[in-house]
Short mmCIF file of C-alpha atoms in Angstrom, two decimals:
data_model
loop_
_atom_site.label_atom_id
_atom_site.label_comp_id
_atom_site.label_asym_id
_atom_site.label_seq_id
_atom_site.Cartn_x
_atom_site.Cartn_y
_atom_site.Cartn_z
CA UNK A 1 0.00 0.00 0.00
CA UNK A 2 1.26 3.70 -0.65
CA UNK A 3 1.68 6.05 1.88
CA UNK A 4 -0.98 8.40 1.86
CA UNK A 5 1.81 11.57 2.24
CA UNK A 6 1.02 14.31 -0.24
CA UNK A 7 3.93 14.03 -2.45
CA UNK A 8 5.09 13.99 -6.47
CA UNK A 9 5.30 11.14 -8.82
CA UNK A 10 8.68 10.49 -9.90
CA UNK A 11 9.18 9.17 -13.47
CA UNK A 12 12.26 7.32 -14.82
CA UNK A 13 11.79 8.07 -18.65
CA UNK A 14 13.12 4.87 -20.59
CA UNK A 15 15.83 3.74 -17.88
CA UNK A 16 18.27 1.45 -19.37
CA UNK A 17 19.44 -0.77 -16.52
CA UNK A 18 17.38 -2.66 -13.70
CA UNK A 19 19.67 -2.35 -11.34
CA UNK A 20 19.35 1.85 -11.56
CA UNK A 21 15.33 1.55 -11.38
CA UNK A 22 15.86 -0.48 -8.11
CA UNK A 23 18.56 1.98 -6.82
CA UNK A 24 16.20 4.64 -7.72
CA UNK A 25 13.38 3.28 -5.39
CA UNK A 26 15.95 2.56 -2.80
CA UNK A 27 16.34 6.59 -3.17
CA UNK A 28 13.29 7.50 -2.82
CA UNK A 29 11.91 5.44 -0.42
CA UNK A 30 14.86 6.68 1.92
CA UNK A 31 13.22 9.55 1.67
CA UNK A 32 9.42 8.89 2.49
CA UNK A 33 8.28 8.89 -1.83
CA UNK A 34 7.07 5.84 -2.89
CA UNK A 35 4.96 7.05 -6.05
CA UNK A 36 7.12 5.45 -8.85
CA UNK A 37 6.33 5.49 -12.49
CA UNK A 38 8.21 3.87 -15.51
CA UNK A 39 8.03 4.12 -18.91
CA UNK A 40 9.23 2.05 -21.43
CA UNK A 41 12.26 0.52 -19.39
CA UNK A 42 14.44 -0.97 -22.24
CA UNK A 43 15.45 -4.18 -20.70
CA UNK A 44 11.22 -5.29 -19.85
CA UNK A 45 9.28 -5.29 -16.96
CA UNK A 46 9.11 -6.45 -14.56
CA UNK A 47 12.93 -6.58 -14.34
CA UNK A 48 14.83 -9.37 -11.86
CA UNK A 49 17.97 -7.35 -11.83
CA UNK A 50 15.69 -3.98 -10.83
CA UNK A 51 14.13 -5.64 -7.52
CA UNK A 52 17.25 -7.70 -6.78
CA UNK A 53 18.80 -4.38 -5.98
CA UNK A 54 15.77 -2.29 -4.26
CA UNK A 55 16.02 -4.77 -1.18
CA UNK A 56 13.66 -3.10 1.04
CA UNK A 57 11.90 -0.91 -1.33
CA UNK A 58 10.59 -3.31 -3.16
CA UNK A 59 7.21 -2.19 -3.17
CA UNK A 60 7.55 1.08 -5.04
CA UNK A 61 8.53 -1.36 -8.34
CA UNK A 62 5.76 -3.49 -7.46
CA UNK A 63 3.35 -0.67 -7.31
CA UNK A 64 4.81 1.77 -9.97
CA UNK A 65 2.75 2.69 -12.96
CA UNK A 66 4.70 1.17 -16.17
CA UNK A 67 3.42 3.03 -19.35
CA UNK A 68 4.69 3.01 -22.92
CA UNK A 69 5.37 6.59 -23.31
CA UNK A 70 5.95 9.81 -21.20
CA UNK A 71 2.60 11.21 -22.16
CA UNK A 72 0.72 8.16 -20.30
CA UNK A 73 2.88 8.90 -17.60
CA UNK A 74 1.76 12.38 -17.20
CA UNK A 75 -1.61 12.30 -18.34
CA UNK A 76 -3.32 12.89 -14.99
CA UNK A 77 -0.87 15.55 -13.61
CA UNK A 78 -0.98 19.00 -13.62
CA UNK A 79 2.51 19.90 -13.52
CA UNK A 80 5.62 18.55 -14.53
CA UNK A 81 9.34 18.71 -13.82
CA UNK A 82 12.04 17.47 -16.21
CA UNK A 83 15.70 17.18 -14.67
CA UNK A 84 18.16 18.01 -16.72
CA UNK A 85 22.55 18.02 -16.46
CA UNK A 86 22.74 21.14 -18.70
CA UNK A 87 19.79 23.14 -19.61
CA UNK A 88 19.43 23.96 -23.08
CA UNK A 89 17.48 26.43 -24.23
CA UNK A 90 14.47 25.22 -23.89
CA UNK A 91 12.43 28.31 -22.59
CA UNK A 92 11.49 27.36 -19.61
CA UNK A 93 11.94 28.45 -16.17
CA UNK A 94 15.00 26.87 -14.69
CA UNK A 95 14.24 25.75 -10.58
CA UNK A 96 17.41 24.29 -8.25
CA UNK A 97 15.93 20.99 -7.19
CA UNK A 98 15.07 23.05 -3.78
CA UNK A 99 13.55 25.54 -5.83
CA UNK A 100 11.54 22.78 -7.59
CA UNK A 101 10.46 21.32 -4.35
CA UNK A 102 8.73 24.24 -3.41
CA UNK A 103 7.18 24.50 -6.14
CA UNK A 104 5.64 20.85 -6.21
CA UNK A 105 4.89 21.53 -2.32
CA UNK A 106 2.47 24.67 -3.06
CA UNK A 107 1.17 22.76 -6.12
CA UNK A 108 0.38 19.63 -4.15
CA UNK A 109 -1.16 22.10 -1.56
CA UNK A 110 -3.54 23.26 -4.30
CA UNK A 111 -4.80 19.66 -5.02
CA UNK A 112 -2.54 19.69 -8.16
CA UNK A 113 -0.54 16.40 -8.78
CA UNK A 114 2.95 17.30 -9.87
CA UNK A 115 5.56 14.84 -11.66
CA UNK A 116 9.44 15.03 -11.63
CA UNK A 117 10.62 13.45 -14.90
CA UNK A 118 14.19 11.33 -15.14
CA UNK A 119 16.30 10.83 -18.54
CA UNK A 120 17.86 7.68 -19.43
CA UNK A 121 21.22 6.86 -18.15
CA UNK A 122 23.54 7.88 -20.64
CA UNK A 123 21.95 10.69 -22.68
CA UNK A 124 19.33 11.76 -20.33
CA UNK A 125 15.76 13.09 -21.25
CA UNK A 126 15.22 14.01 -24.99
CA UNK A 127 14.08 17.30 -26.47
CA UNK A 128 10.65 16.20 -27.07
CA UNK A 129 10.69 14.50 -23.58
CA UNK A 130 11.23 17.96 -21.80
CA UNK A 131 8.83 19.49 -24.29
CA UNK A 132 6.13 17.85 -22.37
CA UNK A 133 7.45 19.43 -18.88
CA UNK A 134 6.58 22.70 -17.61
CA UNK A 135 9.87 23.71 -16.26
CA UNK A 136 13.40 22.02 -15.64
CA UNK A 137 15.36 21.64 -12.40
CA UNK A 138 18.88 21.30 -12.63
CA UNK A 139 21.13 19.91 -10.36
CA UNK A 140 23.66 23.19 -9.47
CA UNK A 141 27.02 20.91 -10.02
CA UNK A 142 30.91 21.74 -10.83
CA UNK A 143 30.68 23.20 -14.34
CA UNK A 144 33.84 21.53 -14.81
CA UNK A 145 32.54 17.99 -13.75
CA UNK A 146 29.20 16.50 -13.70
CA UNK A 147 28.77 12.95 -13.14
CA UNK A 148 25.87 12.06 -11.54
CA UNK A 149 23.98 9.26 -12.11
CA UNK A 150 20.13 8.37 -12.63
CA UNK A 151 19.59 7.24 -8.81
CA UNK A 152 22.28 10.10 -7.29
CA UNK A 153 20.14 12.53 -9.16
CA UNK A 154 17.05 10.97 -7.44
CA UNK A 155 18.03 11.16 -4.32
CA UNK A 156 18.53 14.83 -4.39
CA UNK A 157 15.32 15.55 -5.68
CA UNK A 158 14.13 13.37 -2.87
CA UNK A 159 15.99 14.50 -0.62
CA UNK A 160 14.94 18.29 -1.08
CA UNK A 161 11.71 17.14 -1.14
CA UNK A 162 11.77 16.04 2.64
CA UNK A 163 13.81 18.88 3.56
CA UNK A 164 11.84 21.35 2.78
CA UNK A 165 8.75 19.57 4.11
CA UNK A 166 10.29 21.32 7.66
CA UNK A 167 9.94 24.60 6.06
CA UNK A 168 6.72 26.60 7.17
CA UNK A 169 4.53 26.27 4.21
CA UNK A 170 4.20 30.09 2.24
CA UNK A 171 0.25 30.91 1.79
CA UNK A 172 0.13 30.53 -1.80
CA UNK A 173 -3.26 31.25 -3.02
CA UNK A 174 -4.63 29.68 -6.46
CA UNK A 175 -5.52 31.74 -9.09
CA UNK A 176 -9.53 32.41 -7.89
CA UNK A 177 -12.13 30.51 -9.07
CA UNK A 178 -10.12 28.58 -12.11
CA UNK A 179 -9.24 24.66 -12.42
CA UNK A 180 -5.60 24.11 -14.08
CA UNK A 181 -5.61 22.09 -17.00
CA UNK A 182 -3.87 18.48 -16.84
CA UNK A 183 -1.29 16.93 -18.99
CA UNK A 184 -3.51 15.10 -21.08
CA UNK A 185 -5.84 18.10 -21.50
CA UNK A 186 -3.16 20.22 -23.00
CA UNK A 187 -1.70 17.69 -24.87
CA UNK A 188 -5.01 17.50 -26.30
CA UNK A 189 -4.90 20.68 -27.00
CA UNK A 190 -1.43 20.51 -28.05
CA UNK A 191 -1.92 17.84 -30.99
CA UNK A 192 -4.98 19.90 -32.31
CA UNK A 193 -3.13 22.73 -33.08
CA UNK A 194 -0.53 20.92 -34.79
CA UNK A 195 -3.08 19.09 -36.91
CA UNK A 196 -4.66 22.03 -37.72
CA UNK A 197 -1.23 24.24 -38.12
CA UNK A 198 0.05 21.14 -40.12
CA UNK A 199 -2.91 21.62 -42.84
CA UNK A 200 -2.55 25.10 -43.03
CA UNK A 201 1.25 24.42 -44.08
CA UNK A 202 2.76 26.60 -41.06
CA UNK A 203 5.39 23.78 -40.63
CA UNK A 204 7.66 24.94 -43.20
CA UNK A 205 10.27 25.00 -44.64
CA UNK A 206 10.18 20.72 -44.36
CA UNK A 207 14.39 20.84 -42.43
CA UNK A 208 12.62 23.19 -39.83
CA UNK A 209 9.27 21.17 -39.14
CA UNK A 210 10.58 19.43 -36.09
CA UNK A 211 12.02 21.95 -34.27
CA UNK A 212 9.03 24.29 -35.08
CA UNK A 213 6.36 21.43 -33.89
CA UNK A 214 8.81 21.24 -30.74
CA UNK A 215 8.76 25.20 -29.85
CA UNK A 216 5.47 25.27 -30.39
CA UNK A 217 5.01 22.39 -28.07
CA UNK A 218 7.38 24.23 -25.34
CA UNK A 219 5.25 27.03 -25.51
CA UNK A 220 1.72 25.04 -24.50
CA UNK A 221 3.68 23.28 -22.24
CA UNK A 222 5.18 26.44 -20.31
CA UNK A 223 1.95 28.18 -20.19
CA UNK A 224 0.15 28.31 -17.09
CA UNK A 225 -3.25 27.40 -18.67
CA UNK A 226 -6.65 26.68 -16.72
CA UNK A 227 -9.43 24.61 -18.46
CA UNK A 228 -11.36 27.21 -19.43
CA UNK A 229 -8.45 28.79 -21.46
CA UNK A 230 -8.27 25.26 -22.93
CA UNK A 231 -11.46 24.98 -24.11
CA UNK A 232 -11.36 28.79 -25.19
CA UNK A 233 -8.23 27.82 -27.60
CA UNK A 234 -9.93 24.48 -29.10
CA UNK A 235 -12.85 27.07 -29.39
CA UNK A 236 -11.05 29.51 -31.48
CA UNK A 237 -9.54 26.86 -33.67
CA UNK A 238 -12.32 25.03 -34.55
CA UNK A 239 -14.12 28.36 -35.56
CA UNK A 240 -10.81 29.22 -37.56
CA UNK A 241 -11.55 25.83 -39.64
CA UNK A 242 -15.45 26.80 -40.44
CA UNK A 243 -13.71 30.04 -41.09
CA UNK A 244 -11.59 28.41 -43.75
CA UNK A 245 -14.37 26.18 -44.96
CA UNK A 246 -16.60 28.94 -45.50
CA UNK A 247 -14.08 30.45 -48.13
CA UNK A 248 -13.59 33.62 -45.85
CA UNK A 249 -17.13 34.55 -46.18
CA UNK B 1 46.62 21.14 -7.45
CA UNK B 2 43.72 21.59 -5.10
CA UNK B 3 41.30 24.03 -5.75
CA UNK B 4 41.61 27.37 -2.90
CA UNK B 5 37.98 27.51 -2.59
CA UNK B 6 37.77 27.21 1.37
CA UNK B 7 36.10 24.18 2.58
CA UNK B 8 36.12 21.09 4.81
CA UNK B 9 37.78 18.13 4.08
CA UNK B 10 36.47 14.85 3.84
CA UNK B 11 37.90 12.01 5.77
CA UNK B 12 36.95 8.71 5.02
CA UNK B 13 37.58 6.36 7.46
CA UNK B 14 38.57 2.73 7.36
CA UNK B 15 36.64 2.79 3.96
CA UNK B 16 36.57 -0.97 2.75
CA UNK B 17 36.22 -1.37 -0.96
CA UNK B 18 38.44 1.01 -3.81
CA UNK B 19 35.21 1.68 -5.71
CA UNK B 20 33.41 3.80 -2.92
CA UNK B 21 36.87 5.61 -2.13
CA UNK B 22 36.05 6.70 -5.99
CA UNK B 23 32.77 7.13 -6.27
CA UNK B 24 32.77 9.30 -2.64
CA UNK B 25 35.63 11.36 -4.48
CA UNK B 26 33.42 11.99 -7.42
CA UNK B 27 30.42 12.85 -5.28
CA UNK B 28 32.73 15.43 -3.81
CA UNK B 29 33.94 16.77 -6.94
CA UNK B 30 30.68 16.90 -8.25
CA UNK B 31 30.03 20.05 -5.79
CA UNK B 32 33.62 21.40 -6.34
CA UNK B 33 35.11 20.07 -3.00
CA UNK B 34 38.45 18.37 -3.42
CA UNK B 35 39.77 17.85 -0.10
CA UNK B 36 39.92 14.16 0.73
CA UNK B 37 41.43 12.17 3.57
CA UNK B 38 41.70 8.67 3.63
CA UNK B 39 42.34 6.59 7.48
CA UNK B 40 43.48 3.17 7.07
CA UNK B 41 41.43 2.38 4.36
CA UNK B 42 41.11 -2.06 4.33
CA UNK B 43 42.82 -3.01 0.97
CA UNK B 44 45.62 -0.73 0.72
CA UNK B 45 46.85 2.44 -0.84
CA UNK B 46 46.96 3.66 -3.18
CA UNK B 47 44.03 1.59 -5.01
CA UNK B 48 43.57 0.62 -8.35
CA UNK B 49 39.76 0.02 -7.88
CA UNK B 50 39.34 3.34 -6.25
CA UNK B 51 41.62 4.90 -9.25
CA UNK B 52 39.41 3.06 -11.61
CA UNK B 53 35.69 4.60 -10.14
CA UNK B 54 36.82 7.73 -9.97
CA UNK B 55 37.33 8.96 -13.68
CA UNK B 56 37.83 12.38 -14.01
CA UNK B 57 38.00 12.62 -9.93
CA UNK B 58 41.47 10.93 -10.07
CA UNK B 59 43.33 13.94 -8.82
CA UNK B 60 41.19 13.95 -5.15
CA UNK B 61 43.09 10.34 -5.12
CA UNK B 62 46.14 11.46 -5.67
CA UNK B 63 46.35 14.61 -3.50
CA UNK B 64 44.53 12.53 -0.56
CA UNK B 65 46.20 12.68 3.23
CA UNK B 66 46.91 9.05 3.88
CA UNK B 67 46.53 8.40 7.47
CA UNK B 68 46.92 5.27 9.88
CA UNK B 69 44.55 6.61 12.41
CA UNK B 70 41.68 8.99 12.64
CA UNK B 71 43.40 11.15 14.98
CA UNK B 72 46.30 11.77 12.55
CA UNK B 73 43.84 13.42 10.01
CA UNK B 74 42.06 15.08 11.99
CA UNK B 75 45.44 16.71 14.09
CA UNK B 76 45.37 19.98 12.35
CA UNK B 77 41.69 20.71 12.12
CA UNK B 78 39.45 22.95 14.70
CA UNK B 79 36.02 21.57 14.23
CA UNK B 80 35.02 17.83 13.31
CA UNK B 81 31.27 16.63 12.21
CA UNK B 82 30.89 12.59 12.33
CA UNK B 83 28.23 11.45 10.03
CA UNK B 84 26.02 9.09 11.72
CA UNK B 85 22.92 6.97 10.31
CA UNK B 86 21.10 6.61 13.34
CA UNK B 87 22.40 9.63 16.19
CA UNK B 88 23.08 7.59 19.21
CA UNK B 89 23.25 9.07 22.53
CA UNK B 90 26.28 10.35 22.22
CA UNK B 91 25.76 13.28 24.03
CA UNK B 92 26.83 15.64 21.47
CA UNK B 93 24.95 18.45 18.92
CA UNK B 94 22.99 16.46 16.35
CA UNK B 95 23.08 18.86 12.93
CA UNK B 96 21.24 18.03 9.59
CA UNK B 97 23.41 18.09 6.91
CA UNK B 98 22.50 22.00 5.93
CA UNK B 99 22.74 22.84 9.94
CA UNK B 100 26.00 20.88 9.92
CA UNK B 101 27.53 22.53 6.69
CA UNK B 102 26.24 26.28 7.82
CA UNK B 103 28.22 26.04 11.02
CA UNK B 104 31.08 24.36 8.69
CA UNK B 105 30.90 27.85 6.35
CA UNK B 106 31.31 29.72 9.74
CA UNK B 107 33.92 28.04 11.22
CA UNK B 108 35.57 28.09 7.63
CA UNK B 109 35.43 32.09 7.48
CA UNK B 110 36.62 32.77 10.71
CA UNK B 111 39.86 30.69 9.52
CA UNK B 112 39.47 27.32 10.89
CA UNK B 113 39.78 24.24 9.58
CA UNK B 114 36.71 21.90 9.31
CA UNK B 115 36.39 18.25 8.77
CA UNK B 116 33.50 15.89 8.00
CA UNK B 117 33.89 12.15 9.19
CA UNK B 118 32.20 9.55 7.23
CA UNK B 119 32.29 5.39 8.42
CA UNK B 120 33.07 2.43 6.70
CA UNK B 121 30.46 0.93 4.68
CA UNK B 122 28.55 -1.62 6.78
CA UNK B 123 28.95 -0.55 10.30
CA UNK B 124 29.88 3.24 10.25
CA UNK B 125 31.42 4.91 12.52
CA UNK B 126 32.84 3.31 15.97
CA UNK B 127 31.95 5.52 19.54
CA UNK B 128 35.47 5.87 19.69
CA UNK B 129 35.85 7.91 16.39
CA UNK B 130 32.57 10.02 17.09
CA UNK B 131 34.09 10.80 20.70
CA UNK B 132 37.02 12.84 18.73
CA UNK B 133 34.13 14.81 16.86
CA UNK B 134 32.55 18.19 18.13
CA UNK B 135 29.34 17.06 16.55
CA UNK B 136 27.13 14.91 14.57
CA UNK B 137 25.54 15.10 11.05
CA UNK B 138 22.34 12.94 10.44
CA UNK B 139 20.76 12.78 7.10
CA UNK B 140 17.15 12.39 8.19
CA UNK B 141 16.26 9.84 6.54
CA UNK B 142 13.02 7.54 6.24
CA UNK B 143 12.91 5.66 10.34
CA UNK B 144 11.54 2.84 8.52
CA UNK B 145 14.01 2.36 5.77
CA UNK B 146 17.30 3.71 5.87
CA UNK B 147 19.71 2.37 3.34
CA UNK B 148 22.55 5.41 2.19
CA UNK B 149 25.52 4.12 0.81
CA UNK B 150 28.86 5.66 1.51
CA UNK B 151 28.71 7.91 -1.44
CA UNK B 152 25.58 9.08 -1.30
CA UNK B 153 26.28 10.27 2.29
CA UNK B 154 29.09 11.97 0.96
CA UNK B 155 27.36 13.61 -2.06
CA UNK B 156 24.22 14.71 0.16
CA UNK B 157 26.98 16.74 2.76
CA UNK B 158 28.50 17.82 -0.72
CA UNK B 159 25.63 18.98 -1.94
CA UNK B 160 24.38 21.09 0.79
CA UNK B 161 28.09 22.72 1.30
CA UNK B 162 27.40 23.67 -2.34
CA UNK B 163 24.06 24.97 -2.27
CA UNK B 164 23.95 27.00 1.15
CA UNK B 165 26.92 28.99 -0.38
CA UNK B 166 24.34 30.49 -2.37
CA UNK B 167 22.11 31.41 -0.21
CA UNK B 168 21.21 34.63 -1.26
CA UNK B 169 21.35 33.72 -4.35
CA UNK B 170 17.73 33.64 -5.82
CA UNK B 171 16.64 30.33 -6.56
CA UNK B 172 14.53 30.62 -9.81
CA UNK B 173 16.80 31.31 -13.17
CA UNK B 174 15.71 33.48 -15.52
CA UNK B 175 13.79 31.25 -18.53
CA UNK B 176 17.25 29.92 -20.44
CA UNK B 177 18.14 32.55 -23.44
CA UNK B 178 14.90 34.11 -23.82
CA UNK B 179 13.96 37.74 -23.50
CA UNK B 180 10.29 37.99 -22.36
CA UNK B 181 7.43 39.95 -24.33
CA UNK B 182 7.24 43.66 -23.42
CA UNK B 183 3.43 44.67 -22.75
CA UNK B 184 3.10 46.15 -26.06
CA UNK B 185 4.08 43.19 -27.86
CA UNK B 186 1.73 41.29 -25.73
CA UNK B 187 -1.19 44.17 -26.79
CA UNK B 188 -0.26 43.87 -29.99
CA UNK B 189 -0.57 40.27 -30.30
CA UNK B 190 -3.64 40.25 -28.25
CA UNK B 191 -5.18 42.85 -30.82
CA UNK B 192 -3.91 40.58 -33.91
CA UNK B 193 -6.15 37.39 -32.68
CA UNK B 194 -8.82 39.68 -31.65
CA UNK B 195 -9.34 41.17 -34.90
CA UNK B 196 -8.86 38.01 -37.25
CA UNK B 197 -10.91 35.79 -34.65
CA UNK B 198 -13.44 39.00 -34.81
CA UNK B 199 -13.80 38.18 -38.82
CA UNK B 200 -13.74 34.92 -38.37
CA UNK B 201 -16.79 34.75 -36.48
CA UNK B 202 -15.75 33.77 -33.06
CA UNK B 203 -17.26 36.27 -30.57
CA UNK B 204 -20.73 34.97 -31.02
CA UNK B 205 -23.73 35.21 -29.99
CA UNK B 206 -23.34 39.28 -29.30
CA UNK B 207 -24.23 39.05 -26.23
CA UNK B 208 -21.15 37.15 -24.91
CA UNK B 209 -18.56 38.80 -27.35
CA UNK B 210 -17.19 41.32 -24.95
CA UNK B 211 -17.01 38.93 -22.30
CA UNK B 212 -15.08 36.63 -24.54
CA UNK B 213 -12.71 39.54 -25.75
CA UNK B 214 -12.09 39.85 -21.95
CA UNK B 215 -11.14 36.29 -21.23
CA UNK B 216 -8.71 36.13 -24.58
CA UNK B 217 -7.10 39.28 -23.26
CA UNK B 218 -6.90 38.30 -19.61
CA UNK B 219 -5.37 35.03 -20.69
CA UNK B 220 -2.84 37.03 -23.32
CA UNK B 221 -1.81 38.81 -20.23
CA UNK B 222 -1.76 35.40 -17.67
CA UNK B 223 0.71 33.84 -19.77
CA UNK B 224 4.80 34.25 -19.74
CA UNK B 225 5.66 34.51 -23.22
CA UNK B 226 8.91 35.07 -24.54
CA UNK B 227 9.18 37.04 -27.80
CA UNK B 228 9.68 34.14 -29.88
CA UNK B 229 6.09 33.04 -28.19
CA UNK B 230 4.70 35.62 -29.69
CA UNK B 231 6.30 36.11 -32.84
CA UNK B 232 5.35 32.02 -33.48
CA UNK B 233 1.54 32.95 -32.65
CA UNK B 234 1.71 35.80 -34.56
CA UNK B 235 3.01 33.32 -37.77
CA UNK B 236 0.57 31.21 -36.90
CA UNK B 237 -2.59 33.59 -37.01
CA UNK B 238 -0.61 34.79 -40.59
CA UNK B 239 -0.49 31.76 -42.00
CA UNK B 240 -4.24 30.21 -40.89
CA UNK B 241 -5.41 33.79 -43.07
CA UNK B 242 -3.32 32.39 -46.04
CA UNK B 243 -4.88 29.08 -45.35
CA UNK B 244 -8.20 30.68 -45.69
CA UNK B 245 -7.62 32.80 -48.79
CA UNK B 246 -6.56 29.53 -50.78
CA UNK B 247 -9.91 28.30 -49.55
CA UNK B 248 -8.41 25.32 -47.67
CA UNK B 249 -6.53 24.23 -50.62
#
């Protein structure tokens, strides 16, 4: 059984060794989180070599949520954090991982449910990957050397978590009278606009579509949107199409 | 040559296998702390195993004080924090790691020298070498499941000597190479969508359409966009009208 503790999801994004998920729960759980969530772990799941080396903490791999991409991972929370070695310029805000922690606290304090998203082993999380995050925490290491792993840069996240939990709580208040969207909803909205953008040939020239489909993506994904502004943007789009299908009449 | 940043040294003591000697010098190196002490450490010295974990930490290795007993590296220091997994009654000042490395940066200023104790591997430290430390350090960790390796304990002190010498330091960073919208660009934009979403229909029935101009303005001015934001949304408004005026073709 989970604990019932308020607390983020974290997410190892396509982990490439078992015996780094089960060092990763064996981070966490030193820590009080036990809300795991995997998706698509190259070597299968479940994995021998991943609960061979969680001894003790066991029960987060038994109880995490596998998925086959990052956007089932995050489709029922409202905010997401993607750690990164070296932010790029990805246009998003850029939290320490006690900065970040403060953030998920007030979030969670709302009644939002907040994800912190981990990259691969060797090459870490993927443009596209952070795409679907809302801002990046970054570890604030040696420029000159930066070598931590996948379950060293767990337990830092973890471990800010529980240290701040000592903090007195600031009074954040939510924005009055408005729901924030969730992952899946502005994915949703998201792919509609790139359908729709797609059609209208905005993805051009052909060497610049990805990167365009990806800053566009950035910018839904940054964007502190409730669900009415959600349905306000499908809203405006759809009308755009009649618009189109009218002949401008 | 060691790095003149001021800070404590590390003293491992009576570590037993090579690869944590390098793995606990590249958690330290990892927060820019190359000071490393090494007490009788079980397999010899210098290691090959140690050499071998540590890439691109090597040089903590080399430049480490080899010593046969704890109180020959701790002889020239002022101040001495033993890291404990489970405080004892030991009669002495239990810090968390940031209480322990605050009263380390102190010490440090006022020109003494500061050093953090850390056990072997399975047992940790004896009474004996906590009774020649001023103080303890206890990660607080899970009661129910504590399971820290050596390096991690030595890259969560790291860590925290890193971050509270920023402490004034704010804690967001500025969105990564962007320049946000002024809040004429914003207007601008706002009126561009406005007046083609006006043509196209959208702020229907009359009734609601000022209402509706008020919620796309309000959330215009809700969201943090960059200038590339909202030179991308202005594209994409330009190129839905071309889409139009070729009558979907």
């Amino acid at each position: 059984m989970p604990t019932d503790m308020p607390q983020p999801a974290f997410v190892l994004v396509r982990p490439q060794m078992g015996e780094n998920i089960g060092a990763a729960a064996r981070a966490m759980w030193n820590f009080g989180l036990d809300r795991m969530r995997v998706v698509a772990p190259r070597d299968g799941w479940p994995s021998e070599k991943a609960v061979a080396m969680s001894s003790g903490a066991g029960r987060l791999l038994d109880e995490a949520l596998l998925t086959d991409d990052l956007a089932g991972a995050l489709a029922d929370c409202h905010f997401t954090l993607a750690t990164t070695a070296r932010p790029r310029d990805l246009t998003k805000p850029v939290y320490t991982p006690e900065a970040a922690m403060r953030e998920a606290r007030d979030r969670i304090a709302q009644g939002q449910r907040v994800a912190v998203i981990f990259g691969p082993e060797r090459a870490g999380l993927e443009n596209e990957d952070i795409a679907q995050a809302n801002a990046i925490v970054s570890v604030p290491v040696n420029p000159a050397f930066a070598s931590l792993n996948l379950a060293q840069c767990v337990l830092l996240c973890a471990y800010e978590w529980r240290r701040i939990q000592d903090d007195t709580a600031p009074v954040v208040q939510a924005l009055a009278g408005t729901e924030p969207a969730e992952t899946h909803e502005i994915e949703h909205l998201a792919r509609h606009y790139e359908e729709r953008m797609n059609e209208a040939g905005f993805f051009f020239p052909e060497t610049k579509a990805e990167a365009m489909k990806v800053n566009l993506r950035n910018m839904w994904s940054r964007m502190p949107l409730t669900r009415a502004d959600v349905q306000m943007l499908h809203g405006m789009m759809r009308q755009i199409v009649r618009w189109k299908e009218r002949g401008g009449r």
